[in-house]
PDB file of C-alpha atoms in Angstrom:
ATOM      1  CA  MET A 900    -111.769 126.545   3.078  1.00 46.00           C
ATOM      2  CA  ASN A 901    -115.323 125.320   3.262  1.00 52.00           C
ATOM      3  CA  THR A 902    -117.833 128.062   2.556  1.00 54.00           C
ATOM      4  CA  THR A 903    -120.091 127.058   5.484  1.00 54.00           C
ATOM      5  CA  ILE A 904    -117.126 127.038   7.857  1.00 53.00           C
ATOM      6  CA  LYS A 905    -116.041 130.476   6.539  1.00 56.00           C
ATOM      7  CA  ALA A 906    -119.509 131.855   6.999  1.00 68.00           C
ATOM      8  CA  ASN A 907    -119.748 130.505  10.535  1.00 84.00           C
ATOM      9  CA  SER A 908    -116.329 131.984  11.333  1.00 88.00           C
ATOM     10  CA  MET A 909    -117.468 135.415  10.263  1.00 91.00           C
ATOM     11  CA  GLN A 910    -120.780 135.170  12.154  1.00 93.00           C
ATOM     12  CA  GLN A 911    -118.972 134.100  15.253  1.00 95.00           C
ATOM     13  CA  ALA A 912    -116.434 136.912  14.983  1.00 95.00           C
ATOM     14  CA  GLU A 913    -119.191 139.494  14.316  1.00 96.00           C
ATOM     15  CA  GLY A 914    -121.250 138.119  17.174  1.00 96.00           C
ATOM     16  CA  LYS A 915    -118.308 138.238  19.615  1.00 97.00           C
ATOM     17  CA  LEU A 916    -117.531 141.867  18.558  1.00 97.00           C
ATOM     18  CA  GLU A 917    -121.164 142.927  19.203  1.00 97.00           C
ATOM     19  CA  ARG A 918    -121.185 141.214  22.601  1.00 97.00           C
ATOM     20  CA  ILE A 919    -117.938 142.818  23.720  1.00 98.00           C
ATOM     21  CA  ARG A 920    -119.105 146.220  22.373  1.00 97.00           C
ATOM     22  CA  ALA A 921    -122.379 145.913  24.292  1.00 98.00           C
ATOM     23  CA  ALA A 922    -120.587 144.953  27.529  1.00 97.00           C
ATOM     24  CA  ARG A 923    -118.148 147.845  27.122  1.00 97.00           C
ATOM     25  CA  GLU A 924    -120.948 150.328  26.589  1.00 97.00           C
ATOM     26  CA  ALA A 925    -122.907 148.888  29.571  1.00 97.00           C
ATOM     27  CA  SER A 926    -119.831 149.082  31.806  1.00 96.00           C
ATOM     28  CA  GLU A 927    -119.249 152.730  30.794  1.00 96.00           C
ATOM     29  CA  GLN A 928    -122.876 153.502  31.494  1.00 96.00           C
ATOM     30  CA  ASN A 929    -122.647 151.843  34.903  1.00 94.00           C
ATOM     31  CA  ALA A 930    -119.609 153.939  35.759  1.00 93.00           C
ATOM     32  CA  ARG A 931    -121.422 157.173  34.775  1.00 93.00           C
ATOM     33  CA  ASN A 932    -124.497 156.156  36.770  1.00 92.00           C
ATOM     34  CA  GLU A 933    -122.421 155.256  39.821  1.00 86.00           C
ATOM     35  CA  ALA A 934    -120.601 158.600  39.556  1.00 86.00           C
ATOM     36  CA  HIS A 935    -123.821 160.581  39.151  1.00 85.00           C
ATOM     37  CA  ALA A 936    -125.238 158.929  42.316  1.00 79.00           C
ATOM     38  CA  ILE A 937    -122.371 160.419  44.345  1.00 77.00           C
ATOM     39  CA  PRO A 938    -122.934 164.066  45.407  1.00 70.00           C
ATOM     40  CA  PHE A 939    -120.685 166.401  43.548  1.00 62.00           C
ATOM     41  CA  GLY A 940    -117.424 166.975  45.281  1.00 57.00           C
ATOM     42  CA  GLN A 941    -118.224 164.275  47.985  1.00 61.00           C
ATOM     43  CA  PRO A 942    -114.917 163.370  49.592  1.00 59.00           C
ATOM     44  CA  ASN A 943    -114.046 159.978  50.994  1.00 55.00           C
ATOM     45  CA  ILE A 944    -114.504 159.808  54.694  1.00 51.00           C
ATOM     46  CA  GLU A 945    -111.663 158.342  56.711  1.00 54.00           C
ATOM     47  CA  GLY A 946    -112.602 154.955  58.158  1.00 55.00           C
ATOM     48  CA  ARG A 947    -115.265 154.294  55.583  1.00 55.00           C
ATOM     49  CA  GLY A 948    -115.156 152.473  52.276  1.00 60.00           C
ATOM     50  CA  ASP A 949    -114.025 154.203  49.109  1.00 65.00           C
ATOM     51  CA  ILE A 950    -117.216 155.716  47.611  1.00 65.00           C
ATOM     52  CA  TYR A 951    -115.588 155.791  44.205  1.00 82.00           C
ATOM     53  CA  LYS A 952    -114.456 152.189  44.284  1.00 85.00           C
ATOM     54  CA  HIS A 953    -117.309 150.859  42.073  1.00 87.00           C
ATOM     55  CA  VAL A 954    -116.912 153.761  39.627  1.00 89.00           C
ATOM     56  CA  GLN A 955    -113.200 152.975  39.240  1.00 91.00           C
ATOM     57  CA  GLN A 956    -113.924 149.184  38.898  1.00 93.00           C
ATOM     58  CA  GLU A 957    -116.358 149.877  36.080  1.00 95.00           C
ATOM     59  CA  TRP A 958    -114.049 152.161  34.226  1.00 95.00           C
ATOM     60  CA  ARG A 959    -111.242 149.568  34.486  1.00 96.00           C
ATOM     61  CA  ARG A 960    -113.531 146.912  33.191  1.00 96.00           C
ATOM     62  CA  ALA A 961    -114.628 149.172  30.325  1.00 97.00           C
ATOM     63  CA  ALA A 962    -110.951 149.831  29.469  1.00 97.00           C
ATOM     64  CA  HIS A 963    -110.257 146.083  29.409  1.00 97.00           C
ATOM     65  CA  LEU A 964    -113.214 145.459  27.243  1.00 97.00           C
ATOM     66  CA  ALA A 965    -112.150 148.271  24.909  1.00 98.00           C
ATOM     67  CA  ASP A 966    -108.891 146.334  24.258  1.00 97.00           C
ATOM     68  CA  GLU A 967    -110.862 143.182  23.654  1.00 97.00           C
ATOM     69  CA  GLU A 968    -113.174 145.065  21.326  1.00 97.00           C
ATOM     70  CA  GLU A 969    -110.235 146.313  19.282  1.00 97.00           C
ATOM     71  CA  ARG A 970    -108.855 142.794  18.808  1.00 96.00           C
ATOM     72  CA  ALA A 971    -112.340 141.453  17.883  1.00 97.00           C
ATOM     73  CA  ALA A 972    -112.724 144.310  15.311  1.00 97.00           C
ATOM     74  CA  ASP A 973    -109.353 143.439  13.935  1.00 97.00           C
ATOM     75  CA  ARG A 974    -110.389 139.792  13.434  1.00 95.00           C
ATOM     76  CA  VAL A 975    -113.578 140.843  11.637  1.00 96.00           C
ATOM     77  CA  ASP A 976    -111.489 143.144   9.322  1.00 96.00           C
ATOM     78  CA  MET A 977    -109.154 140.212   8.555  1.00 95.00           C
ATOM     79  CA  LEU A 978    -112.006 137.799   7.791  1.00 95.00           C
ATOM     80  CA  GLU A 979    -113.588 140.361   5.488  1.00 95.00           C
ATOM     81  CA  LYS A 980    -110.267 140.785   3.621  1.00 94.00           C
ATOM     82  CA  VAL A 981    -110.060 136.971   3.239  1.00 93.00           C
ATOM     83  CA  GLU A 982    -113.658 136.809   1.943  1.00 92.00           C
ATOM     84  CA  LYS A 983    -112.906 139.524  -0.622  1.00 93.00           C
ATOM     85  CA  PHE A 984    -109.802 137.786  -1.728  1.00 94.00           C
ATOM     86  CA  LYS A 985    -111.695 134.548  -2.261  1.00 91.00           C
ATOM     87  CA  GLU A 986    -114.482 136.334  -4.182  1.00 91.00           C
ATOM     88  CA  ASN A 987    -111.892 137.666  -6.537  1.00 92.00           C
ATOM     89  CA  ASN A 988    -110.428 134.149  -7.065  1.00 91.00           C
ATOM     90  CA  GLY A 989    -113.376 131.913  -7.611  1.00 89.00           C
ATOM     91  CA  LYS A 990    -111.384 128.592  -7.768  1.00 91.00           C
ATOM     92  CA  LEU A 991    -109.544 129.171  -4.525  1.00 93.00           C
ATOM     93  CA  GLN A 992    -110.473 126.930  -1.613  1.00 93.00           C
ATOM     94  CA  ASP A 993    -107.780 127.352   1.023  1.00 94.00           C
ATOM     95  CA  VAL A 994    -106.100 130.642   1.941  1.00 94.00           C
ATOM     96  CA  ARG A 995    -102.913 131.523   3.777  1.00 94.00           C
ATOM     97  CA  VAL A 996    -103.165 134.398   6.134  1.00 95.00           C
ATOM     98  CA  VAL A 997    -100.250 136.164   7.804  1.00 95.00           C
ATOM     99  CA  GLY A 998    -101.507 138.708  10.391  1.00 94.00           C
ATOM    100  CA  ARG A 999    -104.627 139.245  12.504  1.00 91.00           C
ATOM    101  CA  THR A1000    -105.938 142.579  11.270  1.00 93.00           C
ATOM    102  CA  GLY A1001    -107.219 144.119   8.089  1.00 92.00           C
ATOM    103  CA  TRP A1002    -103.602 144.642   7.077  1.00 94.00           C
ATOM    104  CA  ALA A1003    -102.961 140.882   7.068  1.00 95.00           C
ATOM    105  CA  SER A1004    -101.283 139.328   3.988  1.00 95.00           C
ATOM    106  CA  VAL A1005    -103.689 136.948   2.271  1.00 96.00           C
ATOM    107  CA  GLY A1006    -102.616 134.472  -0.404  1.00 95.00           C
ATOM    108  CA  ALA A1007    -103.302 131.006  -1.827  1.00 96.00           C
ATOM    109  CA  ALA A1008    -102.316 128.135   0.473  1.00 96.00           C
ATOM    110  CA  THR A1009    -100.183 125.256  -0.937  1.00 96.00           C
ATOM    111  CA  SER A1010    -103.052 122.832  -0.784  1.00 97.00           C
ATOM    112  CA  VAL A1011    -104.360 120.043  -2.981  1.00 97.00           C
ATOM    113  CA  ASN A1012    -107.708 121.705  -2.643  1.00 97.00           C
ATOM    114  CA  ASN A1013    -106.271 124.705  -4.626  1.00 97.00           C
ATOM    115  CA  LEU A1014    -105.070 122.554  -7.582  1.00 97.00           C
ATOM    116  CA  ASP A1015    -107.727 123.989  -9.946  1.00 96.00           C
ATOM    117  CA  TYR A1016    -106.695 127.484  -8.903  1.00 96.00           C
ATOM    118  CA  PHE A1017    -102.949 126.892  -9.449  1.00 97.00           C
ATOM    119  CA  LYS A1018    -103.516 125.123 -12.798  1.00 97.00           C
ATOM    120  CA  ASP A1019    -105.574 128.015 -14.051  1.00 96.00           C
ATOM    121  CA  LYS A1020    -103.056 130.517 -12.817  1.00 96.00           C
ATOM    122  CA  LEU A1021    -100.283 128.421 -14.525  1.00 97.00           C
ATOM    123  CA  ALA A1022    -102.124 128.441 -17.853  1.00 97.00           C
ATOM    124  CA  ARG A1023    -102.623 132.168 -17.723  1.00 96.00           C
ATOM    125  CA  MET A1024     -99.070 132.862 -16.713  1.00 97.00           C
ATOM    126  CA  ILE A1025     -97.701 130.632 -19.561  1.00 97.00           C
ATOM    127  CA  ALA A1026     -99.878 132.471 -22.057  1.00 97.00           C
ATOM    128  CA  GLU A1027     -98.741 135.848 -20.764  1.00 96.00           C
ATOM    129  CA  ASN A1028     -95.106 134.727 -20.862  1.00 96.00           C
ATOM    130  CA  GLU A1029     -95.359 133.505 -24.475  1.00 96.00           C
ATOM    131  CA  ALA A1030     -97.113 136.816 -25.408  1.00 95.00           C
ATOM    132  CA  ALA A1031     -94.265 138.791 -23.774  1.00 95.00           C
ATOM    133  CA  LYS A1032     -91.563 136.730 -25.497  1.00 94.00           C
ATOM    134  CA  ALA A1033     -93.263 137.124 -28.891  1.00 95.00           C
ATOM    135  CA  TRP A1034     -93.542 140.873 -28.385  1.00 94.00           C
ATOM    136  CA  ASN A1035     -89.925 141.222 -27.424  1.00 93.00           C
ATOM    137  CA  LYS A1036     -88.889 139.118 -30.368  1.00 92.00           C
ATOM    138  CA  SER A1037     -90.817 141.174 -32.937  1.00 93.00           C
ATOM    139  CA  HIS A1038     -90.133 144.561 -31.316  1.00 92.00           C
ATOM    140  CA  LYS A1039     -86.452 144.543 -30.733  1.00 86.00           C
ATOM    141  CA  ASP A1040     -86.201 148.345 -30.727  1.00 87.00           C
ATOM    142  CA  ALA A1041     -89.065 148.806 -28.292  1.00 88.00           C
ATOM    143  CA  GLU A1042     -89.036 148.528 -24.533  1.00 90.00           C
ATOM    144  CA  HIS A1043     -89.109 144.832 -23.631  1.00 91.00           C
ATOM    145  CA  ARG A1044     -92.032 143.381 -21.693  1.00 92.00           C
ATOM    146  CA  GLU A1045     -91.404 141.417 -18.550  1.00 94.00           C
ATOM    147  CA  THR A1046     -91.254 137.641 -18.900  1.00 94.00           C
ATOM    148  CA  PHE A1047     -92.096 135.045 -16.262  1.00 93.00           C
ATOM    149  CA  GLY A1048     -89.906 132.090 -16.963  1.00 93.00           C
ATOM    150  CA  SER A1049     -88.746 131.482 -13.411  1.00 95.00           C
ATOM    151  CA  LYS A1050     -92.243 132.018 -12.064  1.00 96.00           C
ATOM    152  CA  VAL A1051     -93.707 129.576 -14.570  1.00 97.00           C
ATOM    153  CA  THR A1052     -91.109 126.962 -13.602  1.00 97.00           C
ATOM    154  CA  ALA A1053     -91.785 127.409  -9.838  1.00 97.00           C
ATOM    155  CA  LEU A1054     -95.539 127.194 -10.318  1.00 98.00           C
ATOM    156  CA  ARG A1055     -95.343 124.231 -12.629  1.00 97.00           C
ATOM    157  CA  LYS A1056     -93.263 122.439  -9.974  1.00 98.00           C
ATOM    158  CA  LYS A1057     -95.854 123.348  -7.246  1.00 97.00           C
ATOM    159  CA  VAL A1058     -98.672 121.963  -9.396  1.00 98.00           C
ATOM    160  CA  ALA A1059     -96.678 118.708 -10.090  1.00 98.00           C
ATOM    161  CA  ASN A1060     -95.946 118.281  -6.403  1.00 97.00           C
ATOM    162  CA  LEU A1061     -99.517 118.737  -5.383  1.00 97.00           C
ATOM    163  CA  GLU A1062    -100.750 116.354  -8.029  1.00 98.00           C
ATOM    164  CA  ALA A1063     -98.230 113.743  -6.869  1.00 97.00           C
ATOM    165  CA  MET A1064     -99.360 114.259  -3.308  1.00 96.00           C
ATOM    166  CA  GLN A1065    -102.955 113.879  -4.263  1.00 97.00           C
ATOM    167  CA  GLU A1066    -102.365 110.725  -6.206  1.00 97.00           C
ATOM    168  CA  ARG A1067    -100.185 109.209  -3.404  1.00 96.00           C
ATOM    169  CA  ALA A1068    -102.903 109.933  -0.783  1.00 96.00           C
ATOM    170  CA  ALA A1069    -105.513 108.348  -3.017  1.00 96.00           C
ATOM    171  CA  SER A1070    -103.531 105.315  -4.023  1.00 96.00           C
ATOM    172  CA  THR A1071    -101.696 104.336  -0.804  1.00 96.00           C
ATOM    173  CA  PRO A1072    -103.421 101.464   1.084  1.00 96.00           C
ATOM    174  CA  ILE A1073    -104.358 101.792   4.752  1.00 97.00           C
ATOM    175  CA  SER A1074    -103.631  98.876   7.041  1.00 97.00           C
ATOM    176  CA  GLU A1075    -106.088  97.734   9.698  1.00 96.00           C
ATOM    177  CA  HIS A1076    -103.998  99.114  12.482  1.00 96.00           C
ATOM    178  CA  SER A1077    -103.674 102.521  10.707  1.00 97.00           C
ATOM    179  CA  GLN A1078    -107.369 102.659  10.136  1.00 97.00           C
ATOM    180  CA  GLN A1079    -107.980 102.040  13.849  1.00 96.00           C
ATOM    181  CA  LEU A1080    -105.721 104.942  14.654  1.00 97.00           C
ATOM    182  CA  ILE A1081    -107.564 107.177  12.217  1.00 97.00           C
ATOM    183  CA  ASP A1082    -110.982 106.117  13.511  1.00 97.00           C
ATOM    184  CA  SER A1083    -109.980 106.622  17.134  1.00 96.00           C
ATOM    185  CA  GLY A1084    -108.794 110.170  16.545  1.00 96.00           C
ATOM    186  CA  ALA A1085    -105.260 109.427  17.547  1.00 96.00           C
ATOM    187  CA  VAL A1086    -104.076 110.850  14.226  1.00 97.00           C
ATOM    188  CA  ARG A1087    -105.881 113.338  11.952  1.00 97.00           C
ATOM    189  CA  GLN A1088    -105.410 113.664   8.218  1.00 97.00           C
ATOM    190  CA  TRP A1089    -104.336 117.108   6.965  1.00 97.00           C
ATOM    191  CA  GLN A1090    -106.882 117.935   4.231  1.00 96.00           C
ATOM    192  CA  LYS A1091    -104.528 120.487   2.508  1.00 97.00           C
ATOM    193  CA  LYS A1092    -101.695 117.980   2.283  1.00 97.00           C
ATOM    194  CA  PRO A1093    -103.408 114.648   2.761  1.00 97.00           C
ATOM    195  CA  ILE A1094    -100.319 112.463   2.944  1.00 97.00           C
ATOM    196  CA  TYR A1095     -99.679 113.808   6.437  1.00 98.00           C
ATOM    197  CA  TYR A1096    -101.493 112.675   9.595  1.00 98.00           C
ATOM    198  CA  PHE A1097    -100.952 114.887  12.608  1.00 98.00           C
ATOM    199  CA  VAL A1098    -100.693 113.227  15.990  1.00 97.00           C
ATOM    200  CA  LYS A1099    -103.233 114.258  18.573  1.00 96.00           C
ATOM    201  CA  GLY A1100    -101.739 116.145  21.469  1.00 94.00           C
ATOM    202  CA  LEU A1101     -98.489 116.929  19.705  1.00 95.00           C
ATOM    203  CA  ASN A1102     -97.513 120.149  18.085  1.00 93.00           C
ATOM    204  CA  LYS A1103     -96.841 119.730  14.364  1.00 94.00           C
ATOM    205  CA  VAL A1104     -95.732 116.140  14.634  1.00 97.00           C
ATOM    206  CA  ALA A1105     -97.007 114.016  11.707  1.00 97.00           C
ATOM    207  CA  LEU A1106     -97.047 110.426  10.468  1.00 97.00           C
ATOM    208  CA  VAL A1107     -97.218 109.213   6.887  1.00 97.00           C
ATOM    209  CA  LEU A1108     -98.202 105.906   5.354  1.00 97.00           C
ATOM    210  CA  ASP A1109     -95.611 103.627   3.913  1.00 96.00           C
ATOM    211  CA  ASP A1110     -96.221 101.394   0.875  1.00 94.00           C
ATOM    212  CA  ASN A1111     -97.855  98.791   3.046  1.00 95.00           C
ATOM    213  CA  GLY A1112    -100.343 101.251   4.591  1.00 96.00           C
ATOM    214  CA  ASP A1113     -98.521 101.321   8.021  1.00 97.00           C
ATOM    215  CA  PHE A1114     -97.789 104.604   9.688  1.00 97.00           C
ATOM    216  CA  GLU A1115     -94.223 105.815  10.068  1.00 96.00           C
ATOM    217  CA  GLU A1116     -92.775 109.082  11.308  1.00 95.00           C
ATOM    218  CA  SER A1117     -92.629 111.791   8.678  1.00 96.00           C
ATOM    219  CA  ARG A1118     -89.382 113.576   7.755  1.00 95.00           C
ATOM    220  CA  ARG A1119     -91.154 116.809   7.237  1.00 95.00           C
ATOM    221  CA  TYR A1120     -92.844 116.955  10.602  1.00 96.00           C
ATOM    222  CA  PRO A1121     -90.842 114.751  12.952  1.00 95.00           C
ATOM    223  CA  ALA A1122     -90.877 114.325  16.715  1.00 95.00           C
ATOM    224  CA  TYR A1123     -88.106 116.170  18.548  1.00 94.00           C
ATOM    225  CA  THR A1124     -88.474 115.701  22.236  1.00 95.00           C
ATOM    226  CA  ASP A1125     -88.215 112.434  24.288  1.00 95.00           C
ATOM    227  CA  SER A1126     -91.814 112.870  25.250  1.00 95.00           C
ATOM    228  CA  GLU A1127     -92.929 113.164  21.596  1.00 96.00           C
ATOM    229  CA  HIS A1128     -90.814 110.101  20.623  1.00 95.00           C
ATOM    230  CA  ASP A1129     -92.445 108.096  23.458  1.00 95.00           C
ATOM    231  CA  THR A1130     -95.934 109.089  22.191  1.00 95.00           C
ATOM    232  CA  ILE A1131     -95.004 108.071  18.618  1.00 95.00           C
ATOM    233  CA  ASN A1132     -93.513 104.717  19.714  1.00 94.00           C
ATOM    234  CA  LYS A1133     -96.716 103.955  21.694  1.00 94.00           C
ATOM    235  CA  ILE A1134     -98.864 104.711  18.627  1.00 93.00           C
ATOM    236  CA  LEU A1135     -96.802 102.709  16.275  1.00 92.00           C
ATOM    237  CA  ALA A1136     -96.349  99.755  18.587  1.00 86.00           C
TER     238      ALA A1136
END
């Protein structure tokens, strides 16, 4: 994730939180002011308007703003957790976040932008795995250390897939028609997995470039509905 974009996201989230908090506090103060302006114990008079109407309206507004404030505070907590996670992983560019609060799960996204991070992690994991195997071999009577063979295999496969994806995105030609679609904004390249181009206006429907540089429907993110297929056909025509 771009550092500038991340900083702007935090600034926007903090700014929104402060605005909602100020509005909630103002609404609560307005409610108190309205209530204090009404003589103590003053009843409603039949046939006249409810003298407590504005007080109740302000308290309802304050309650609604309090809910918004809680959600805004949760987002700030989540973004702070993401920032700390990135600070502890210097080579990480893109993160995967599950959840909207400070309790959200934060991890490394499967992204070509994270290749250096995954390569570094793989090298360290291989070293730790070899050290654990050597220990176990030379200390047969001692408690064995955990090895990471399956994790090494999985991470090595992830690195290889991302490298292949990066190479394919860089080497595949782009036809004139495909370039026109890109320039017009009809499709947008996914920076994390750049072989995919998401179609504007459709939810998770993507195209990929064939060997000639022409777009075709992706198998990973295909169209499902008749409307989506009609849109794809018009784009590819």
